[in-house]
Coordinates of C-alpha atoms and ligand atoms in Angstrom, one line a residue:
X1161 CA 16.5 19.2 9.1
X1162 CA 15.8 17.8 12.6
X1163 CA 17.6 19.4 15.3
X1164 CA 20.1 18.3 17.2
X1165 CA 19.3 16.8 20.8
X1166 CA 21.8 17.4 23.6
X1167 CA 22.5 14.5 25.4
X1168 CA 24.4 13.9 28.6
X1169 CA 25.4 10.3 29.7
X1170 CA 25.4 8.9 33.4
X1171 CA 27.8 5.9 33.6
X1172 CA 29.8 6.3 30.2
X1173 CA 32.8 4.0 32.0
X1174 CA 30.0 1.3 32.0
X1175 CA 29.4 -1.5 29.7
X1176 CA 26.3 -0.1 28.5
X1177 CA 27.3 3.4 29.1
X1178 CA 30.6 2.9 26.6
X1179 CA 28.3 1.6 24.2
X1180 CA 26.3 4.3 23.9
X1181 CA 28.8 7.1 23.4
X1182 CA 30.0 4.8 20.6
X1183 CA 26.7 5.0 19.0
X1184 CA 25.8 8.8 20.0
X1185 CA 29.5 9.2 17.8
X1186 CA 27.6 7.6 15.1
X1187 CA 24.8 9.5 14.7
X1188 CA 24.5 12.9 13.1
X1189 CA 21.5 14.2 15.1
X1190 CA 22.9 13.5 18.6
X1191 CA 25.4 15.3 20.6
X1192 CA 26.8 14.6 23.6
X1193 CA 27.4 17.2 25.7
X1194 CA 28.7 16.0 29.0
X1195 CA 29.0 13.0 30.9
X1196 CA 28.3 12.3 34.9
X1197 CA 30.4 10.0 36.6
X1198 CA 31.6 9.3 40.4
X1199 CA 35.0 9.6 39.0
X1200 CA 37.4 11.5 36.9
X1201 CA 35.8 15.2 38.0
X1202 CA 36.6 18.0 36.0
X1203 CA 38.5 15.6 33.3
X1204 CA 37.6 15.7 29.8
X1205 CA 36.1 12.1 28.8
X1206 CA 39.2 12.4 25.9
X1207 CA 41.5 11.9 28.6
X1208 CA 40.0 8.6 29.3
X1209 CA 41.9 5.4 27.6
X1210 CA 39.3 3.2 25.6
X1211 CA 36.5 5.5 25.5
X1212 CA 35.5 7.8 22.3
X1213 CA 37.2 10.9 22.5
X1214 CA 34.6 13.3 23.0
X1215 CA 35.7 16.9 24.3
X1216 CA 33.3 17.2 26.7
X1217 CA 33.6 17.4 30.7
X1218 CA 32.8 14.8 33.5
X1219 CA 31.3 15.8 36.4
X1220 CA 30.6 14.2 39.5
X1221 CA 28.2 16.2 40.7
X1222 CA 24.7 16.3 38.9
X1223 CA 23.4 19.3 40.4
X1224 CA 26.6 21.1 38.8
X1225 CA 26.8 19.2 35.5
X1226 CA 23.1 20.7 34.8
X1227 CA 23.5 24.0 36.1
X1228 CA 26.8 24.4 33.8
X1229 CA 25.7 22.6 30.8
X1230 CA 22.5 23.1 28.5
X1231 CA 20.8 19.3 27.8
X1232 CA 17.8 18.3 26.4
X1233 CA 18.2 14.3 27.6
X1234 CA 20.0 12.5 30.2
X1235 CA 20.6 8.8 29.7
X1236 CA 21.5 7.1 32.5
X1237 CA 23.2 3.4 32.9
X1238 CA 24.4 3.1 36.4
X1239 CA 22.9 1.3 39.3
X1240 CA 19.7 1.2 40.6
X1241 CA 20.4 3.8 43.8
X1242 CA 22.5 6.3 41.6
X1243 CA 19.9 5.8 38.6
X1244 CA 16.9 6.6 40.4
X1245 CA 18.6 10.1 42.2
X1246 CA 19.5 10.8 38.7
X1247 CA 16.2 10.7 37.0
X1248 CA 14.5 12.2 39.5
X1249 CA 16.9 15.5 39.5
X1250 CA 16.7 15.8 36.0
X1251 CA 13.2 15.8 36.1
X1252 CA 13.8 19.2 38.7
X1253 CA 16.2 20.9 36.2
X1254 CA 13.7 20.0 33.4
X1255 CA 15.9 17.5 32.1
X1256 CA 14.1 14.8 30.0
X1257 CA 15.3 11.5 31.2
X1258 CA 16.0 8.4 29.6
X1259 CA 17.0 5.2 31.8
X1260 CA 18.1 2.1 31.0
X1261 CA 19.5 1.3 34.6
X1262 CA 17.5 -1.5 36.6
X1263 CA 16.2 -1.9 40.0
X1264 CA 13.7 0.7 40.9
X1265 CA 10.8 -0.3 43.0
X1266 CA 7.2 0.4 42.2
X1267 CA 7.1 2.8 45.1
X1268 CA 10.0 4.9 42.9
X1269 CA 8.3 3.7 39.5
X1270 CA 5.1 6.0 40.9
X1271 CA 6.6 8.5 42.1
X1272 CA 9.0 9.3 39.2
X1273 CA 6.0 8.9 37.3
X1274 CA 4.0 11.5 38.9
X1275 CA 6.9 13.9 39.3
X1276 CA 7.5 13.8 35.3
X1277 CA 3.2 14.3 35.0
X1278 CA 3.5 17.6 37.4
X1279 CA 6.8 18.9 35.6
X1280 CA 5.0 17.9 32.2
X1281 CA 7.9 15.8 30.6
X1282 CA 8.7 13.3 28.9
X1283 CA 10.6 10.2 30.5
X1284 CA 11.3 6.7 29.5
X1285 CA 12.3 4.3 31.6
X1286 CA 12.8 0.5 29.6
X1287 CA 14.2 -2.2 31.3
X1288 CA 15.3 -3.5 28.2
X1289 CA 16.3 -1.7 24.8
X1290 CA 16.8 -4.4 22.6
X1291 CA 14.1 -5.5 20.1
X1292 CA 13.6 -8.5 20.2
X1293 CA 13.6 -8.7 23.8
X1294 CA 10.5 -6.6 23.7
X1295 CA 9.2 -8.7 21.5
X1296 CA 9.4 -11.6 23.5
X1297 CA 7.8 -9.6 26.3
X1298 CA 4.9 -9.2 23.8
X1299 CA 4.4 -12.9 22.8
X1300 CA 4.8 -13.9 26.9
X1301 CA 1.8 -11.4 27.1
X1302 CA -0.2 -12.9 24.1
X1303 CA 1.0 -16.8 25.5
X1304 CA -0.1 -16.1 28.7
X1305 CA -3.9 -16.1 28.0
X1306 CA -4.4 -19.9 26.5
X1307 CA -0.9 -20.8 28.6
X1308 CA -1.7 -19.6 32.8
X1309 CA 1.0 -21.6 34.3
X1310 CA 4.8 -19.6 33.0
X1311 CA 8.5 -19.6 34.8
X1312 CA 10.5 -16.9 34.0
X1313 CA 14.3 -18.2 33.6
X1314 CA 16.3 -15.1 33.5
X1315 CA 20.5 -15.8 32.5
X1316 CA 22.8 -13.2 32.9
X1317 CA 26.7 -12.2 33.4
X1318 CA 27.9 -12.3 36.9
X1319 CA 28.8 -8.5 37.1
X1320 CA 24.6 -7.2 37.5
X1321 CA 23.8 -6.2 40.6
X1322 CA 19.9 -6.6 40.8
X1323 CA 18.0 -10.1 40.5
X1324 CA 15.5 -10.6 39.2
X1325 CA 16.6 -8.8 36.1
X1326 CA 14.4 -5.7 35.2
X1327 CA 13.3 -7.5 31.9
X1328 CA 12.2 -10.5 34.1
X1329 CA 10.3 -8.2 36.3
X1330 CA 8.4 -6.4 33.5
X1331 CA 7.8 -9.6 31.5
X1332 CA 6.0 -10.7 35.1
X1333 CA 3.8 -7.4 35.3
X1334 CA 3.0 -8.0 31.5
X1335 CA 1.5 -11.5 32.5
X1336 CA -0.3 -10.7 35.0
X1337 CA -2.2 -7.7 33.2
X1338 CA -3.7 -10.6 31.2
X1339 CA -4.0 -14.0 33.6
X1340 CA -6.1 -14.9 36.9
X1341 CA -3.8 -14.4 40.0
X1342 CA -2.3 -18.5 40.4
X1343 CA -0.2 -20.2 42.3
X1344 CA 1.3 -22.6 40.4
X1345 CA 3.0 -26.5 41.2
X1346 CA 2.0 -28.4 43.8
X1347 CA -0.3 -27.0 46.8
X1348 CA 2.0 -29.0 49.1
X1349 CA 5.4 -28.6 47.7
X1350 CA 8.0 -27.6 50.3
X1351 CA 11.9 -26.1 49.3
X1352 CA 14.0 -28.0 51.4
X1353 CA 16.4 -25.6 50.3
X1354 CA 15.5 -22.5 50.3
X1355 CA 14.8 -20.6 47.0
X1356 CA 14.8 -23.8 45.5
X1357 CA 11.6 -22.5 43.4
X1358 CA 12.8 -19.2 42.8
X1359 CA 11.1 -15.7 43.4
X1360 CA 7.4 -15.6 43.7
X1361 CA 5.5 -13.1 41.4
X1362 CA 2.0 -13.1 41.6
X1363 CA 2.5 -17.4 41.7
X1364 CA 4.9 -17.3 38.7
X1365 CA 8.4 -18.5 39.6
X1366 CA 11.4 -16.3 38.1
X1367 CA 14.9 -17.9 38.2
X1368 CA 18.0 -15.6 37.7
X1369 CA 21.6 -17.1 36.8
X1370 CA 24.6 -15.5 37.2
X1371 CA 27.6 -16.7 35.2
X1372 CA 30.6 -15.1 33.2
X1373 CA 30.5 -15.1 30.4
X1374 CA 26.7 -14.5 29.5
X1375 CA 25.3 -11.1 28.8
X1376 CA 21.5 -11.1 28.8
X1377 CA 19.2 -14.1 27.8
X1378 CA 15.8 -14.6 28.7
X1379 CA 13.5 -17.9 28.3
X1380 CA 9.6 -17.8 29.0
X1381 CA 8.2 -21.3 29.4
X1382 CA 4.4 -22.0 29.2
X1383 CA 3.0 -25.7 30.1
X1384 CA 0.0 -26.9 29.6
X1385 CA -1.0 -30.4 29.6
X1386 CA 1.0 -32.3 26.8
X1387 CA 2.8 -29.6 25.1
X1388 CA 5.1 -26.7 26.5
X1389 CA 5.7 -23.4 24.5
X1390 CA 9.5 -21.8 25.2
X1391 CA 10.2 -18.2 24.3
X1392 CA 13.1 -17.0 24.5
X1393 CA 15.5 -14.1 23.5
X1394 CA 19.5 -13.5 23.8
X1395 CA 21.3 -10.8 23.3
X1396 CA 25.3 -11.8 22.4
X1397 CA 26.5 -8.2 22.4
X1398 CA 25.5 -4.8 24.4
X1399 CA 25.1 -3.1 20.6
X1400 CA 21.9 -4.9 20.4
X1401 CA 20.4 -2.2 23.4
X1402 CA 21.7 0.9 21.2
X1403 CA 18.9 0.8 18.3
X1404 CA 16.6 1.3 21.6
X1405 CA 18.2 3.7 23.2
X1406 CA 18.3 5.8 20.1
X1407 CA 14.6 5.7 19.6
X1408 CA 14.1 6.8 23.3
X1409 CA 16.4 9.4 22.9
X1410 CA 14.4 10.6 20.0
X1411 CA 10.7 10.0 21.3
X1412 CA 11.4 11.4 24.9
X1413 CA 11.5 14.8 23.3
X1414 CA 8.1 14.2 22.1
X1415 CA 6.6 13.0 25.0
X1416 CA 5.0 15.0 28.4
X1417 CA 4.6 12.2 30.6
X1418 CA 6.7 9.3 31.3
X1419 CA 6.8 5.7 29.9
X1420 CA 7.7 2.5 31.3
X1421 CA 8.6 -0.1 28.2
X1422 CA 10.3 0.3 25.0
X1423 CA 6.9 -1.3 23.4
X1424 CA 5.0 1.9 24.4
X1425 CA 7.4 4.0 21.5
X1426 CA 7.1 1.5 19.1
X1427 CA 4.8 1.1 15.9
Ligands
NAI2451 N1 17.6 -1.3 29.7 C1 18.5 -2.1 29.0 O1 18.3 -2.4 27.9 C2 19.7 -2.5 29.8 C3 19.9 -2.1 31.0 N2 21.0 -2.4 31.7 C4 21.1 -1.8 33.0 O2 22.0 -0.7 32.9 C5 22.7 -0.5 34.2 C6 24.2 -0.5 33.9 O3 24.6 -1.7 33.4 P1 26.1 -2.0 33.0 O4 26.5 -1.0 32.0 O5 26.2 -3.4 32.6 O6 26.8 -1.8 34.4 P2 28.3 -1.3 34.7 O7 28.6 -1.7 36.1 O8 29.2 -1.8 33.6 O9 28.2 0.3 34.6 C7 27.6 1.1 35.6 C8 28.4 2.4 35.6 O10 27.8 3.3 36.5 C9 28.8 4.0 37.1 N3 28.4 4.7 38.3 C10 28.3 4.2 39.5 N4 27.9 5.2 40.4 C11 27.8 6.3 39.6 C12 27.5 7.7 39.9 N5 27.2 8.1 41.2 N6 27.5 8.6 38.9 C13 27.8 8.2 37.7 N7 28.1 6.9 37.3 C14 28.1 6.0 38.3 C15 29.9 3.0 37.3 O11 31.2 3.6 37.5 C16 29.9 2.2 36.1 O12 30.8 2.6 35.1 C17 22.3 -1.7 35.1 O13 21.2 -1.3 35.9 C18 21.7 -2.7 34.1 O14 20.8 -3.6 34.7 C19 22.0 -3.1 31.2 C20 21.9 -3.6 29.9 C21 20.7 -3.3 29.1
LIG2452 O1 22.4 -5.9 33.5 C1 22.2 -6.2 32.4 O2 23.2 -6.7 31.7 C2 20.9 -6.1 31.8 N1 20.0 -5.6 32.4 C3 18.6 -5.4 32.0 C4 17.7 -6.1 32.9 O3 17.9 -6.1 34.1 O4 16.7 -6.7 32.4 C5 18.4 -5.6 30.5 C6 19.2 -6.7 30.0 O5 18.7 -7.9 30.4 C7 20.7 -6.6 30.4

C-alpha cells in the first residue's frame, strides 16, 4: 500500500482550487490537510457553502498554516503575486510544491528553480494540467521544424488575470527550442493600432481573447506556402486539469529538483 500524501491547498474558493478538493475527495491516497486562503481565518473549510466539507482549517497566514500543520505537498491556484510567495516559502519549510497558478517571470522561474536545487526538492510548476493541452504543446514543438512561421491564438474566460496565458507562453519557449530566431509578416508592416499584431515572442505573434463564457482554448497555426496546419486544444470543463494535478501531486514526491511542464512527468 502506498502512503498517503498530505496535501494543503492555496486558493480552494477558486475555480481551479474547488476543483481540486473535489478530486483530492475522490482519491483514497490523498488527504487534504489544510487549506490557505486570504479569507475565512481560523474557519473550518466545512463551514464554507458549496465547497467539500473537509474538517480541516484555513489559514491566512502561510508561515502559520506550515508551522501548525504536517504536509508533504502544497498545491497552489491563486494568482501569479500570491502563487509565487507561496512556492517559494514552501520550498523554506521543506514543503514540496505544486503550482498550477500563472504568471511568473523567468527571473522567478530561475530562482525558484535554483532554491528547490539547494533545498533538494521536488517542485512542479505546469502551466497547464490538462492532457491534451500538453499534447498540443508537443505537436507545436514537432510542427515547428518543417513549419517556422506559427501565431499563437490563446481564448480564454474574461475572469484570468495574466495575458498571454501561461500555456501560450510555454508553447512559445517550446518553439523556439527547435526554430531559427524569425520575425515573421511583412518587414514593413506598421499597427496603426497598437497591438494590432499581438505580443512578440521571439517574432512569433500570440493573441489572447477574453470573453465569458470560454474557459481555456488554445489554437497553433503554422503557414507555409499553400497549406496551413491548425492545432488546437479546448478544455470545456476545469475537471479536465485534475488528471494533471494528480500525477504532480504524486511525482513531486519523487522528484529533488523542480520541473517546469506536465510533459516532463509523463511517459
Ligand atoms: N495549470 C493549469 O492547468 C491551470 C492553471 N490555472 C491558473 O490557476 C490560477 C487560478 O485560476 P482560477 O482558479 O481560475 O482563479 P480564481 O480567481 O477562480 O481563483 C484564485 C483564488 O486564489 C485566491 N487567493 C487570492 N489571494 C490569495 C491568498 N493570498 N491566499 C490564498 N488564496 C488567495 C482567491 O480568493 C481565489 O479564490 C491562475 O493563475 C490560472 O491561470 C487555471 C486553470 C488551469
Ligand atoms: O486561467 C485559466 O483559466 C487557465 N490558465 C492556464 C494558462 O494560463 O495557460 C491554463 C489554462 O489555459 C487555463
Amino acid at each position: 500500500m502506498t502512503d498517503t500524501i498530505k496535501v494543503i491547498v492555496a486558493g480552494p474558493r477558486g475555480r481551479m482550487g474547488s476543483e481540486a478538493l473535489r478530486m483530492i475527495e475522490k482519491e483514497d491516497n490523498l488527504e487534504l490537510v489544510a487549506c490557505i486562503d486570504h479569507k475565512h481565518d481560523g474557519k473550518k473549510l466545512s463551514e464554507l457553502d458549496g465547497l467539500p466539507a473537509f474538517d480541516v482549517t484555513i489559514y491566512a497566514d502561510i508561515n502559520t498554516c506550515f508551522e501548525s500543520v504536517q504536509a508533504d505537498v502544497l498545491v497552489d491556484l491563486t494568482t501569479p503575486e500570491v502563487g509565487y510567495l507561496h512556492t517559494k516559502t514552501a520550498l523554506e519549510y521543506g514543503i514540496r510544491p505544486v503550482v498550477g497558478t500563472t504568471g511568473f517571470t523567468n527571473e522567478q522561474l530561475e530562482e525558484l528553480t535554483d532554491l528547490a536545487e539547494e533545498k533538494g526538492l521536488g517542485t512542479v510548476i505546469a502551466p497547464n494540467f490538462a492532457v491534451g493541452a500538453v499534447l498540443m504543446m508537443q505537436f507545436a514543438k514537432m510542427a515547428a521544424k518543417y513549419f517556422p512561421d506559427v501565431e499563437i491564438i490563446e481564448k480564454h474566460h474574461d475572469q484570468k488575470l495574466d495575458a498571454p496565458s501561461g500555456t501560450a507562453v510555454k508553447t512559445a519557449q517550446l518553439i523556439q527550442d527547435v526554430r531559427e530566431s524569425k520575425k515573421q509578416g511583412h518587414p514593413n508592416e506598421k499597427e496603426t493600432i497598437q497591438g494590432a499584431r499581438g505580443a512578440d515572442m521571439d517574432g512569433m505573434k500570440i493573441h489572447s481573447v477574453r470573453l465569458p463564457g470560454l474557459v481555456a482554448h488554445q489554437e497553433v497555426i503554422f503557414g507555409s506556402s499553400g497549406q496551413n496546419l491548425t492545432i488546437k486544444h479546448d478544455s470545456f470543463d476545469r475537471a479536465s486539469f485534475m488528471s494533471g494535478v494528480k500525477l504532480a501531486v504524486e511525482q513531486v514526491m519523487k522528484l529533488d529538483l523542480l520541473v517546469y511542464g506536465l510533459e516532463n512527468l509523463l511517459d
